[in-house]
Short mmCIF file of C-alpha atoms in Angstrom, two decimals:
data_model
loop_
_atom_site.label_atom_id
_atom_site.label_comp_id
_atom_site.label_asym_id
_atom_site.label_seq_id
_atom_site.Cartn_x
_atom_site.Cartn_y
_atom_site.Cartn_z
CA UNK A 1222 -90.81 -12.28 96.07
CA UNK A 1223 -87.51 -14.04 95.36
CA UNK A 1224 -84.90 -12.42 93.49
CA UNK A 1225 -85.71 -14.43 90.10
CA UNK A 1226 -89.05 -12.76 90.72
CA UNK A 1227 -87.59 -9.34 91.35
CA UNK A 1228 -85.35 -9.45 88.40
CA UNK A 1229 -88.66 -10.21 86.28
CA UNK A 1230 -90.46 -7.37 87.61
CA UNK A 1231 -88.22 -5.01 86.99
CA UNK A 1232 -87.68 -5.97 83.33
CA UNK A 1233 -91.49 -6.32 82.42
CA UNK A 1234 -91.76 -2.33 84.00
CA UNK A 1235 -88.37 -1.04 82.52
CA UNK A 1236 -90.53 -2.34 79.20
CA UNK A 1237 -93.67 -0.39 80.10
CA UNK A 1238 -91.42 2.49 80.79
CA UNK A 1239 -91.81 2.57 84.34
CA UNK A 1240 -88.45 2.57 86.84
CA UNK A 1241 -88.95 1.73 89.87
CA UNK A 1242 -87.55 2.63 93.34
CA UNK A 1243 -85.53 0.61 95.85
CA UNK A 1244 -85.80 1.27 98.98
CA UNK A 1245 -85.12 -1.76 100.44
CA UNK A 1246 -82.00 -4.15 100.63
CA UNK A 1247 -81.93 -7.24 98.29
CA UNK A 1248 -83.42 -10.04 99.90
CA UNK A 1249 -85.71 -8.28 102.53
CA UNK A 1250 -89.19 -8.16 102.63
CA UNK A 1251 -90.51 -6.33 100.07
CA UNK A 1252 -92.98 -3.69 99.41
CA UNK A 1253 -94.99 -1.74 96.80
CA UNK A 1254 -92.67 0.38 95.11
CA UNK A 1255 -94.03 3.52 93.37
CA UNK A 1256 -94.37 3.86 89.43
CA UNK A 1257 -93.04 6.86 87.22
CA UNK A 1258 -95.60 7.93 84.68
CA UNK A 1259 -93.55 8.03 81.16
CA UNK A 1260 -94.40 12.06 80.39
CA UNK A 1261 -92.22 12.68 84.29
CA UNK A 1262 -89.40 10.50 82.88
CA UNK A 1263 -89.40 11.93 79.63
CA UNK A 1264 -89.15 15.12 81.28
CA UNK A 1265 -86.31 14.45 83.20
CA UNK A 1266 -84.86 13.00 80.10
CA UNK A 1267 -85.08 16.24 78.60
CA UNK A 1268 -83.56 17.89 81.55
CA UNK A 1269 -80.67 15.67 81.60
CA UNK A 1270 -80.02 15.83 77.96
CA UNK A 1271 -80.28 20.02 78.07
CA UNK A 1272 -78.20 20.05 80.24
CA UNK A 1273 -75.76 17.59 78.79
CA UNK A 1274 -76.31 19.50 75.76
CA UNK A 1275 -75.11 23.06 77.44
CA UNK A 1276 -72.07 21.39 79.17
CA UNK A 1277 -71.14 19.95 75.80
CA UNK A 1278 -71.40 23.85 74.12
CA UNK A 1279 -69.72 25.37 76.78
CA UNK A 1280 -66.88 23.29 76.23
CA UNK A 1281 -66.83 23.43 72.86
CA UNK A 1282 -66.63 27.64 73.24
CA UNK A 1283 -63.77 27.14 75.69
CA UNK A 1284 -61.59 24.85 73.06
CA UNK A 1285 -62.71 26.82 69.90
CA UNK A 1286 -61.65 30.54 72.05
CA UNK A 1287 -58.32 28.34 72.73
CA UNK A 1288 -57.98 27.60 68.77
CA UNK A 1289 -58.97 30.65 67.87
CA UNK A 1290 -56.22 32.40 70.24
CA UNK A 1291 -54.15 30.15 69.37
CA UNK A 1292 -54.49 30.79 65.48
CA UNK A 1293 -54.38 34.96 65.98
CA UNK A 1294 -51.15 34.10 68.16
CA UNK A 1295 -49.45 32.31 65.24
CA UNK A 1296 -50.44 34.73 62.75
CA UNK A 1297 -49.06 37.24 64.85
CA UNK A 1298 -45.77 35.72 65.09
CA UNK A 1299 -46.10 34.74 61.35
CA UNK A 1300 -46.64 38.36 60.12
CA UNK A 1301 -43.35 39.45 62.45
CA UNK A 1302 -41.30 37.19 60.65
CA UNK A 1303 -42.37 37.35 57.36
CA UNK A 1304 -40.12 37.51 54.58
CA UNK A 1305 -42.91 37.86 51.64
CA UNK A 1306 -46.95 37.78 51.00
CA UNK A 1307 -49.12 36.61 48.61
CA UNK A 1308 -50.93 38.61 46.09
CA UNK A 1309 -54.79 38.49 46.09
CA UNK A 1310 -55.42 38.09 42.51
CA UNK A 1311 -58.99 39.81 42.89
CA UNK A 1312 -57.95 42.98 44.95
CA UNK A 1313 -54.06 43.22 44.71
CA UNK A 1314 -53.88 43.25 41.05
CA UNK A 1315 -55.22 45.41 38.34
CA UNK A 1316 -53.97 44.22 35.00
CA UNK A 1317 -54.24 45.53 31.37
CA UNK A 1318 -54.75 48.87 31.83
CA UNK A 1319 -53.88 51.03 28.70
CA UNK A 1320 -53.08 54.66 28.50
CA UNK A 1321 -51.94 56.53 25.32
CA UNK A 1322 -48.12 58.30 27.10
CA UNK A 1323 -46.26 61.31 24.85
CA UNK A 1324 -42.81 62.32 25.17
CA UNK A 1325 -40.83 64.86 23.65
CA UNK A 1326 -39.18 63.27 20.63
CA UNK A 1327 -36.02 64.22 20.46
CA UNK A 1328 -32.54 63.29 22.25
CA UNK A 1329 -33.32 63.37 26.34
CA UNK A 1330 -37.04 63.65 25.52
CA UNK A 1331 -36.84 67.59 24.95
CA UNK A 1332 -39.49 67.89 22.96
CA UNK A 1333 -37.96 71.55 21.16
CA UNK A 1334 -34.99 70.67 18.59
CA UNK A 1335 -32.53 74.37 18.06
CA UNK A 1336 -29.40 72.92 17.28
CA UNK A 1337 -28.99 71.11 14.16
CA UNK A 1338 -25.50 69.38 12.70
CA UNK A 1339 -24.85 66.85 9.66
CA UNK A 1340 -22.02 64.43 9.64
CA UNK A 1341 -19.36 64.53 6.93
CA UNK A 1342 -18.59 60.97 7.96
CA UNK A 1343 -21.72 60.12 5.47
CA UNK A 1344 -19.93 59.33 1.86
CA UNK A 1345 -20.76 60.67 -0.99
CA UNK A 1346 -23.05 58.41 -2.59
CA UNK A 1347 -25.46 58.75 0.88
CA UNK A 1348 -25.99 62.40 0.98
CA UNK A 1349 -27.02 61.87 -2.83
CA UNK A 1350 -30.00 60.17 -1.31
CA UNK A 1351 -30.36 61.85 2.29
CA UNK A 1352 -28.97 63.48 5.07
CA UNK A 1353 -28.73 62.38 8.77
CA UNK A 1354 -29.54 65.40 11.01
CA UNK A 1355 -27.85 65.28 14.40
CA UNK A 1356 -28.47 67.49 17.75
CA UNK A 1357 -24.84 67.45 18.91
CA UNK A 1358 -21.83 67.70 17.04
CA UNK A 1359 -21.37 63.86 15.36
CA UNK A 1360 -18.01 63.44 17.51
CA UNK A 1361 -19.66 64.27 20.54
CA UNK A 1362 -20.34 61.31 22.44
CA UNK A 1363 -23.87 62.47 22.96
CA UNK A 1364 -24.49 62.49 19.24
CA UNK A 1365 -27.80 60.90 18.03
CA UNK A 1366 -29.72 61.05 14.65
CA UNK A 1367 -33.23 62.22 15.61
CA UNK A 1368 -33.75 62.67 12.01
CA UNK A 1369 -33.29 62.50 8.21
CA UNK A 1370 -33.85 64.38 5.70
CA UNK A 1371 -34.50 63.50 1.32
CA UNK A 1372 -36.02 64.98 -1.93
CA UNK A 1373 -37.70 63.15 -4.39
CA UNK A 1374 -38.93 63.67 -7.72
CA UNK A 1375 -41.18 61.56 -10.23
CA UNK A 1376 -39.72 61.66 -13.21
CA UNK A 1377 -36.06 61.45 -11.29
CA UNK A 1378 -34.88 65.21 -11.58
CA UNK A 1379 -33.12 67.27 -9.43
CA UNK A 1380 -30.19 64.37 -9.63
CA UNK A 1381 -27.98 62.78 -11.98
CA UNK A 1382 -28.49 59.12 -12.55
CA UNK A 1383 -24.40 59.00 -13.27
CA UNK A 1384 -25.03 56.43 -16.79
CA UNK A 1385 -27.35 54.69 -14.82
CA UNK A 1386 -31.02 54.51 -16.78
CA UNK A 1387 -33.76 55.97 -14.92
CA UNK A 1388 -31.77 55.44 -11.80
CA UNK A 1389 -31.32 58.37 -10.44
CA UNK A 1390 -31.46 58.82 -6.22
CA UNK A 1391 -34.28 61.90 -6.55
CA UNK A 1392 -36.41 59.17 -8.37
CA UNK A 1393 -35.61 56.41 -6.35
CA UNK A 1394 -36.32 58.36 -3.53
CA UNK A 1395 -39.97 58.93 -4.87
CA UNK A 1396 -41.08 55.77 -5.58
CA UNK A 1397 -39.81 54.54 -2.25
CA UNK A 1398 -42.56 56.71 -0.67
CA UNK A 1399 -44.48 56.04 -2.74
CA UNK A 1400 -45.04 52.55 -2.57
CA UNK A 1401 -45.05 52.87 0.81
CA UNK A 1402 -47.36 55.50 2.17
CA UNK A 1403 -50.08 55.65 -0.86
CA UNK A 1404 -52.11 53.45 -2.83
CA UNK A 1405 -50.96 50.46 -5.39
CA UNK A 1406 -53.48 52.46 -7.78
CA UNK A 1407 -51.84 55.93 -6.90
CA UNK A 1408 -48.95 56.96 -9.25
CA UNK A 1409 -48.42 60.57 -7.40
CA UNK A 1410 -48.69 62.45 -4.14
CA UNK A 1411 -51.42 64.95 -4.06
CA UNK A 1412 -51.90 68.16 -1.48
CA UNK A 1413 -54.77 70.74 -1.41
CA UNK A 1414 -51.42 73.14 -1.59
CA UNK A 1415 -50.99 72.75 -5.45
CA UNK A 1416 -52.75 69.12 -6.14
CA UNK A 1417 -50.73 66.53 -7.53
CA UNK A 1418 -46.66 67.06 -7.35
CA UNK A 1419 -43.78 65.31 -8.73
CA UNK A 1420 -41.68 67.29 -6.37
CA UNK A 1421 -41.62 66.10 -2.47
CA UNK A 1422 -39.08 67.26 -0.11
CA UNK A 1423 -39.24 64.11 3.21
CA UNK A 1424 -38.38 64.56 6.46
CA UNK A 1425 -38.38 61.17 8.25
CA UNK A 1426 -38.27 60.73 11.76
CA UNK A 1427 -35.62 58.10 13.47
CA UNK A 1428 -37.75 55.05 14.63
CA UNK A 1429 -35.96 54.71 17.84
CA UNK A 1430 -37.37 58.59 18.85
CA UNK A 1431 -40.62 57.90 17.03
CA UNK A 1432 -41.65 55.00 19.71
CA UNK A 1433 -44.98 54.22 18.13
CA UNK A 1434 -46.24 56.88 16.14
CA UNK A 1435 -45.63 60.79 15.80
CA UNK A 1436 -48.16 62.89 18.04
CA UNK A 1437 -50.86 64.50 16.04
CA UNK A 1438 -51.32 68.11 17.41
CA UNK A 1439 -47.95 68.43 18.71
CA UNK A 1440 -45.26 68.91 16.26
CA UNK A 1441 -44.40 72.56 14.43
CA UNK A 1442 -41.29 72.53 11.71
CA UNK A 1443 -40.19 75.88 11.11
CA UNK A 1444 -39.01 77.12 8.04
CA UNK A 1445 -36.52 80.19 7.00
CA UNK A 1446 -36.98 81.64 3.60
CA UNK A 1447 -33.80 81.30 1.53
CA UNK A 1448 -32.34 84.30 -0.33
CA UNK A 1449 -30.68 82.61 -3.06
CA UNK A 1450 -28.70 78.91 -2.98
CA UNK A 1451 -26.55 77.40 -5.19
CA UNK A 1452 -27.56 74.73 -8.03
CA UNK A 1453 -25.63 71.85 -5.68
CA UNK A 1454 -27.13 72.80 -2.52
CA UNK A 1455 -24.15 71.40 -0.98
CA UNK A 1456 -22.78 74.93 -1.70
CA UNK A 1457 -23.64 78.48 -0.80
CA UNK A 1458 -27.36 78.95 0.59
CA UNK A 1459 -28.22 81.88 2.00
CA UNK A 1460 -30.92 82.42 4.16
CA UNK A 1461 -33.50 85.37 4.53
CA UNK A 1462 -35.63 86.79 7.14
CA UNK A 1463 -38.93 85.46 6.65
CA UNK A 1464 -40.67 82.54 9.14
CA UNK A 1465 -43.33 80.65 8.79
CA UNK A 1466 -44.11 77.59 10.99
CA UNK A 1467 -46.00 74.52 10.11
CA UNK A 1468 -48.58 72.37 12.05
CA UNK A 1469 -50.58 69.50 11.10
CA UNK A 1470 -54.77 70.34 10.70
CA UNK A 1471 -55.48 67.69 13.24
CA UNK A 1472 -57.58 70.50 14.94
CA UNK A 1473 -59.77 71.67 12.71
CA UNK A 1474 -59.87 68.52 10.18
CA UNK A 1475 -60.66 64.86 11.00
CA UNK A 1476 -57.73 61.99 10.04
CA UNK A 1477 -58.28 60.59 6.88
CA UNK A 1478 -57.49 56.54 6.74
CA UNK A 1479 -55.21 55.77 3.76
CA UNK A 1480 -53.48 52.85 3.50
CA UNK A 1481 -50.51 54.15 6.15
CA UNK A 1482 -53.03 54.68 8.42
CA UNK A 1483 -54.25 58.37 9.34
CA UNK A 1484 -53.07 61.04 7.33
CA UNK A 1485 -53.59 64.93 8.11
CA UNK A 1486 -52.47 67.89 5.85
CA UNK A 1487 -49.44 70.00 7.02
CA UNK A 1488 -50.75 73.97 7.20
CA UNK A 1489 -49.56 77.24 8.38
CA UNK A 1490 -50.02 77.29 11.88
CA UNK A 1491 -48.91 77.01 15.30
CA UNK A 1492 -49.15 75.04 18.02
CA UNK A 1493 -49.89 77.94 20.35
CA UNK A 1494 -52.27 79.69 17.65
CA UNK A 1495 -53.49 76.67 16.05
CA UNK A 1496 -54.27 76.49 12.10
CA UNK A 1497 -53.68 80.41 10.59
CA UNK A 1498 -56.63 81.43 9.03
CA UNK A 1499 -59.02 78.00 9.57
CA UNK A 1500 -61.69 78.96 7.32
CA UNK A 1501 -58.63 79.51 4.04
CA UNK A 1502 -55.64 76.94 5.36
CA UNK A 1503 -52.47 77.37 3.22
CA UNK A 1504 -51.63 73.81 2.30
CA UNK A 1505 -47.90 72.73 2.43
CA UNK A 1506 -47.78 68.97 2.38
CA UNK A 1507 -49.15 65.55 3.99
CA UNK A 1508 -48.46 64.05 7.77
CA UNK A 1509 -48.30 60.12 8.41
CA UNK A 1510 -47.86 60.21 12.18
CA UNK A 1511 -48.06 56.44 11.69
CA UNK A 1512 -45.05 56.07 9.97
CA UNK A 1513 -43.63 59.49 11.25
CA UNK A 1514 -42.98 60.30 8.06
CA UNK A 1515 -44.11 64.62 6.68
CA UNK A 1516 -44.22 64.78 3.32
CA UNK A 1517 -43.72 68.83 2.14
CA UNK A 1518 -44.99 69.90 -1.61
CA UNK A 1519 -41.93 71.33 -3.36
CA UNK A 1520 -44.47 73.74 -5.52
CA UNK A 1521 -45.47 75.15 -2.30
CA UNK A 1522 -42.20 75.55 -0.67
CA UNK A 1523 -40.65 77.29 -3.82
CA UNK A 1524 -43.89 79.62 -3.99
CA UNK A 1525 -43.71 80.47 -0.59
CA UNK A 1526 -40.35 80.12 0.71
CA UNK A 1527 -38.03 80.65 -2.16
CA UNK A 1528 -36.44 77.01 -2.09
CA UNK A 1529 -36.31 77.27 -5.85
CA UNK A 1530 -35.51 73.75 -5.80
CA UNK A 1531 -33.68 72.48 -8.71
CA UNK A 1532 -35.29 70.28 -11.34
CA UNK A 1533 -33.01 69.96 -13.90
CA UNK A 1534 -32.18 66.94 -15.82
CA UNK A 1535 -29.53 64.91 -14.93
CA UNK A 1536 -28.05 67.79 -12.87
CA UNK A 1537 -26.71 66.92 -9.11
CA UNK A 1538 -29.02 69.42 -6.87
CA UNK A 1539 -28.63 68.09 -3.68
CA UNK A 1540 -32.45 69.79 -2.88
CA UNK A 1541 -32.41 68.12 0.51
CA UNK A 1542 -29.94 70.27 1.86
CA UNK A 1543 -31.84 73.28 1.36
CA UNK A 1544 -34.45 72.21 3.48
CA UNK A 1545 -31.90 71.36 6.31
CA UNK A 1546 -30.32 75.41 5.95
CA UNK A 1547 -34.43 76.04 5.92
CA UNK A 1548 -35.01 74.13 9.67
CA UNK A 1549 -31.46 74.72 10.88
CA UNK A 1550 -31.32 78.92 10.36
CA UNK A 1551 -34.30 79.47 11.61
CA UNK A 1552 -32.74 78.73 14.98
CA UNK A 1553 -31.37 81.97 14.42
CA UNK A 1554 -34.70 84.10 15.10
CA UNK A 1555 -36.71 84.78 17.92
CA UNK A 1556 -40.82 84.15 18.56
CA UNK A 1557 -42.76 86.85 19.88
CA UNK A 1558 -41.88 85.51 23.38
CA UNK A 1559 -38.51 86.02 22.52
CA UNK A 1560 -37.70 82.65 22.63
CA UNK A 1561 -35.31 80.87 19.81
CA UNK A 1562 -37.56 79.25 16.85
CA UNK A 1563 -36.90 74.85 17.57
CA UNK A 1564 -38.18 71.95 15.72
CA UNK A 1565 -40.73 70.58 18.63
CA UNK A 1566 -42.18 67.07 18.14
CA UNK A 1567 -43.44 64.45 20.34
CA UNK A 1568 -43.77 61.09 20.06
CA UNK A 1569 -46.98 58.85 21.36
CA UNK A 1570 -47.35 54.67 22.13
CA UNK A 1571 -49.95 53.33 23.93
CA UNK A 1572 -48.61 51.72 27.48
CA UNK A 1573 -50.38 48.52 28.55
CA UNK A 1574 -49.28 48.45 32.39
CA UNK A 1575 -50.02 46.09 35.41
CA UNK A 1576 -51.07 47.57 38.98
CA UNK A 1577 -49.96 45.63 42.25
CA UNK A 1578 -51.03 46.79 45.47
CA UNK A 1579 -48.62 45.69 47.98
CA UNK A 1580 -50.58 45.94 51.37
CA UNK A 1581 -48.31 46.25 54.57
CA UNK A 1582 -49.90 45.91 58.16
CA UNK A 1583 -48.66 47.26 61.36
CA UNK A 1584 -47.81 43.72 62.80
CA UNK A 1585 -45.88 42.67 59.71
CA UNK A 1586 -42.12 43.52 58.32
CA UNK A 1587 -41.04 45.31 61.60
CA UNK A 1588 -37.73 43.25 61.47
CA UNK A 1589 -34.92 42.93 59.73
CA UNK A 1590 -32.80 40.21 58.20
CA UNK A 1591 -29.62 42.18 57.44
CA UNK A 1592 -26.78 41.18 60.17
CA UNK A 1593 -26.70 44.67 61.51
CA UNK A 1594 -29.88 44.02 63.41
CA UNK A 1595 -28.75 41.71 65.39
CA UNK A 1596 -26.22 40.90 67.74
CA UNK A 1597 -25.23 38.50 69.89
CA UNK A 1598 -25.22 34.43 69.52
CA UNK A 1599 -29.09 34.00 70.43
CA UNK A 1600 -30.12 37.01 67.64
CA UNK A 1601 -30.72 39.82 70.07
CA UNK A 1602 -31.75 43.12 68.67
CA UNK A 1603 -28.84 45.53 68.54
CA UNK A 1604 -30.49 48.99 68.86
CA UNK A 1605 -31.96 48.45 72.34
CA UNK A 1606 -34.56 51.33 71.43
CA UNK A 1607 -35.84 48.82 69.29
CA UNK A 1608 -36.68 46.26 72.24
CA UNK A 1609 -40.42 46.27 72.13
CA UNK A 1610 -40.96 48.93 69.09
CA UNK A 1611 -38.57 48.11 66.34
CA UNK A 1612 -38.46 49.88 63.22
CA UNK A 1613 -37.21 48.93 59.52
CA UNK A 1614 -37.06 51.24 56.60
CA UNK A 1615 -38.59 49.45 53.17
CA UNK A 1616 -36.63 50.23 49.98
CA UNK A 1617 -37.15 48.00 47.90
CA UNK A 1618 -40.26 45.43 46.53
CA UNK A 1619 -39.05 42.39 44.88
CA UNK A 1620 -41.95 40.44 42.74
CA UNK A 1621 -41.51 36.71 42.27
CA UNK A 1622 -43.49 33.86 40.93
CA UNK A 1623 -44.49 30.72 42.82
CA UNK A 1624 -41.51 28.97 42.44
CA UNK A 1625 -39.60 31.72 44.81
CA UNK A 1626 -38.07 33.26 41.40
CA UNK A 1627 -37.33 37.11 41.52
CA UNK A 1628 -39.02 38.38 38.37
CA UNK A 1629 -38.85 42.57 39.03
CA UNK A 1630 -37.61 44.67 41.51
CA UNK A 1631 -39.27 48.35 42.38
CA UNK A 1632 -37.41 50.83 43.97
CA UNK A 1633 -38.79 53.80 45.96
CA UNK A 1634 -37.78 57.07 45.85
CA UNK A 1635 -37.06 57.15 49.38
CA UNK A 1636 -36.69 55.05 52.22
CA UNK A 1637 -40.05 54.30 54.17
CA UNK A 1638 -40.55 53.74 57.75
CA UNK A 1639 -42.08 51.09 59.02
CA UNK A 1640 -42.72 50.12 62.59
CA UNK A 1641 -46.24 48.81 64.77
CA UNK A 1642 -47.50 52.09 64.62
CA UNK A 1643 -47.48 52.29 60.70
CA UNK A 1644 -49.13 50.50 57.74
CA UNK A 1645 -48.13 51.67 54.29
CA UNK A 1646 -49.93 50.81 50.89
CA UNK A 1647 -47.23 50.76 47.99
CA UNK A 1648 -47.94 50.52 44.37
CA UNK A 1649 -45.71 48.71 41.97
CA UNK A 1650 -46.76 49.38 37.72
CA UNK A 1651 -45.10 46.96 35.24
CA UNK A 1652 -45.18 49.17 32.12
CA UNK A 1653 -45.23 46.49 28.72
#
């Protein structure tokens, strides 16, 4: 067989899937060489490619171990030298959580008023209309109104309208409540005390103490008898022995919706004792915690407390003030506790706040950027106790937004250590 013949044998069994077997040089005399059945060469295929196949896995463990190494390594080194971390917006963030918060109302949230003073520094023509009630003395520099004080009447009595025509500040004074805590269709205030009055003694509460609303449940005005007063109570009022304290029925009564918003009825009570006498309430007035505005029947407060508040015409009474010497003297006498009769109030607003969780790990913020940690020209830790197992004390979380913008900053109470052996969890709240 010559070689063209050779050649042509080979091709016509590498088609029929045999390979055959050289044993002998090119060009010598040749022989029979043995056939391959196809199922032995596809098994050797098979070998070859499992094997191929396991060469090409374990290699690709090796390099993705390497990556993987690799990856933790950077991380590591990432997380030692990080200077801030993302928020997860799914797990690190709670938003729009609401919570109803009360606070005492007055000055320095106390929420029990004992000390009461009015400013001369109000002219003449304003304390015909109402009087500012301060807890300090007015030329303190604490000094702050926490509330006011005004009497009204229907038909305008109790005040002199000074040649002015149905003008007068008592009648002004009623129709400004009017129109703003009842009905367009509603001409006078009514109580279950003595059913509809012309006479209404106001004690308004200053908006910046208020917040939102006054709290239902937790204010108590008390109220000294008075002995005898003066026509002008500007003048001589004396004061008598008798207390009484007043609550709203919030308790025992639900709101009713008028068109200030909820309304309850002011009662004898206490906030201790609750409404005196549930079953027979004695009725003094009207509460619109939404306005913080108390509204006290003047029928009720002359039957009861001796205010004999003056309702002539055209005749400067200055009612108002009586009320004041009412709230103010009763400072003067002591509960069964022994404790000095106050004004207590609290206010109430509903807090929408944010929650971030600011997650720490061991591995990360274990260094410092402030110059003091360092030392040296090449950066080398300055505390050499901190060679290996440094330590930082966090003070302070700054919030920014994504364009590296400080937005808040929460401060904690005390410094907290940090270090590879520690992971803390702090929560920030943004109150809105």
């Amino acid at each position: 067989m010559n070689m063209n013949e050779f050649v042509k044998t080979l091709k016509q069994q590498s088609r029929q899937g045999g390979v055959p077997i050289l044993n002998q040089r090119v060009g010598a005399p040749a022989t029979s060489a043995p056939q391959v059945s196809a199922p032995q060469v596809a098994a050797n295929s098979a070998q070859l490619q499992a094997a191929a196949n396991s060469s090409i896995q374990q290699l690709a463990t090796t390099l993705a171990n390497q990556m993987v190494a690799e990856m933790q390594q950077t991380q590591i080194l990432a997380r030692n030298g990080r200077t801030y971390t993302r928020f997860d917006a799914v797990t690190d963030i709670i938003a729009n959580q609401t919570e109803i918060v009360t606070a005492g109302l007055w000055s320095s949230n106390l929420a029990s008023l004992t000390t009461y003073f009015t400013a001369s520094g109000q002219t003449e023509s304003q304390r015909r209309y109402y009087v500012d009630v301060y807890q300090a003395s007015p030329s303190a520099d604490t000094a702050a109104v926490q509330y006011s004080l005004a009497y009204g009447h229907a038909l305008g009595s109790g005040s002199d309208s000074q040649g002015q025509l149905n003008d007068s500040p008592t009648k002004a004074i009623y129709s400004q409540y009017r129109q703003l805590l009842l009905a367009p269709s509603d001409t006078r205030f009514t109580t279950d005390g003595s059913g509809s009055t012309d006479s209404i003694y106001v004690i308004n509460f200053k908006r910046i103490r208020l917040k939102e609303r006054l709290d239902p449940g937790n204010f108590q005005i008390p109220l000294v008898a008075i002995s005898s007063r003066a026509a002008n109570a500007t003048g001589s009022v004396v004061t008598g022995s008798g207390i009484i304290t007043l609550i709203d029925d919030s308790s025992i009564a639900p709101k009713k919706i008028g068109e200030s918003g909820r309304v309850y009825n002011i009662v004898s009570g206490s906030i201790s004792s609750g409404v005196y006498t549930p079953s027979t309430p004695v009725y003094y007035g009207l509460a619109y915690p939404d306005y913080g505005t108390l509204i006290l029947d003047g029928k009720m407060l002359d039957g009861k407390l001796g205010f004999a508040t003056n309702t002539s015409s055209s005749n400067e009474g200055n009612n108002h003030f009586v009320l004041h010497h009412s709230i103010s003297g009763s400072a003067f006498f002591t509960d069964a506790a022994g404790d000095n009769y106050g004004f207590v109030a609290r206010n109430s607003e509903k807090v929408t706040s944010t929650h971030y969780f600011v997650r720490i790990k061991n591995a990360e913020y274990n260094f410092s950027n402030n110059p003091s940690f360092t030392t040296g020209s090449v950066g080398q830790i300055a505390q050499s106790t901190f060679i290996g197992d440094p330590k930082t004390y966090i003070t302070t979380v700054g919030l920014y937004n994504n364009n590296q913008e400080l937005l808040a900053v929460a401060k904690l109470s005390k410094p907290l250590l940090k270090s590879f052996k520690r992971e803390s969890l702090i929560r920030v709240k943004l109150d809105f």
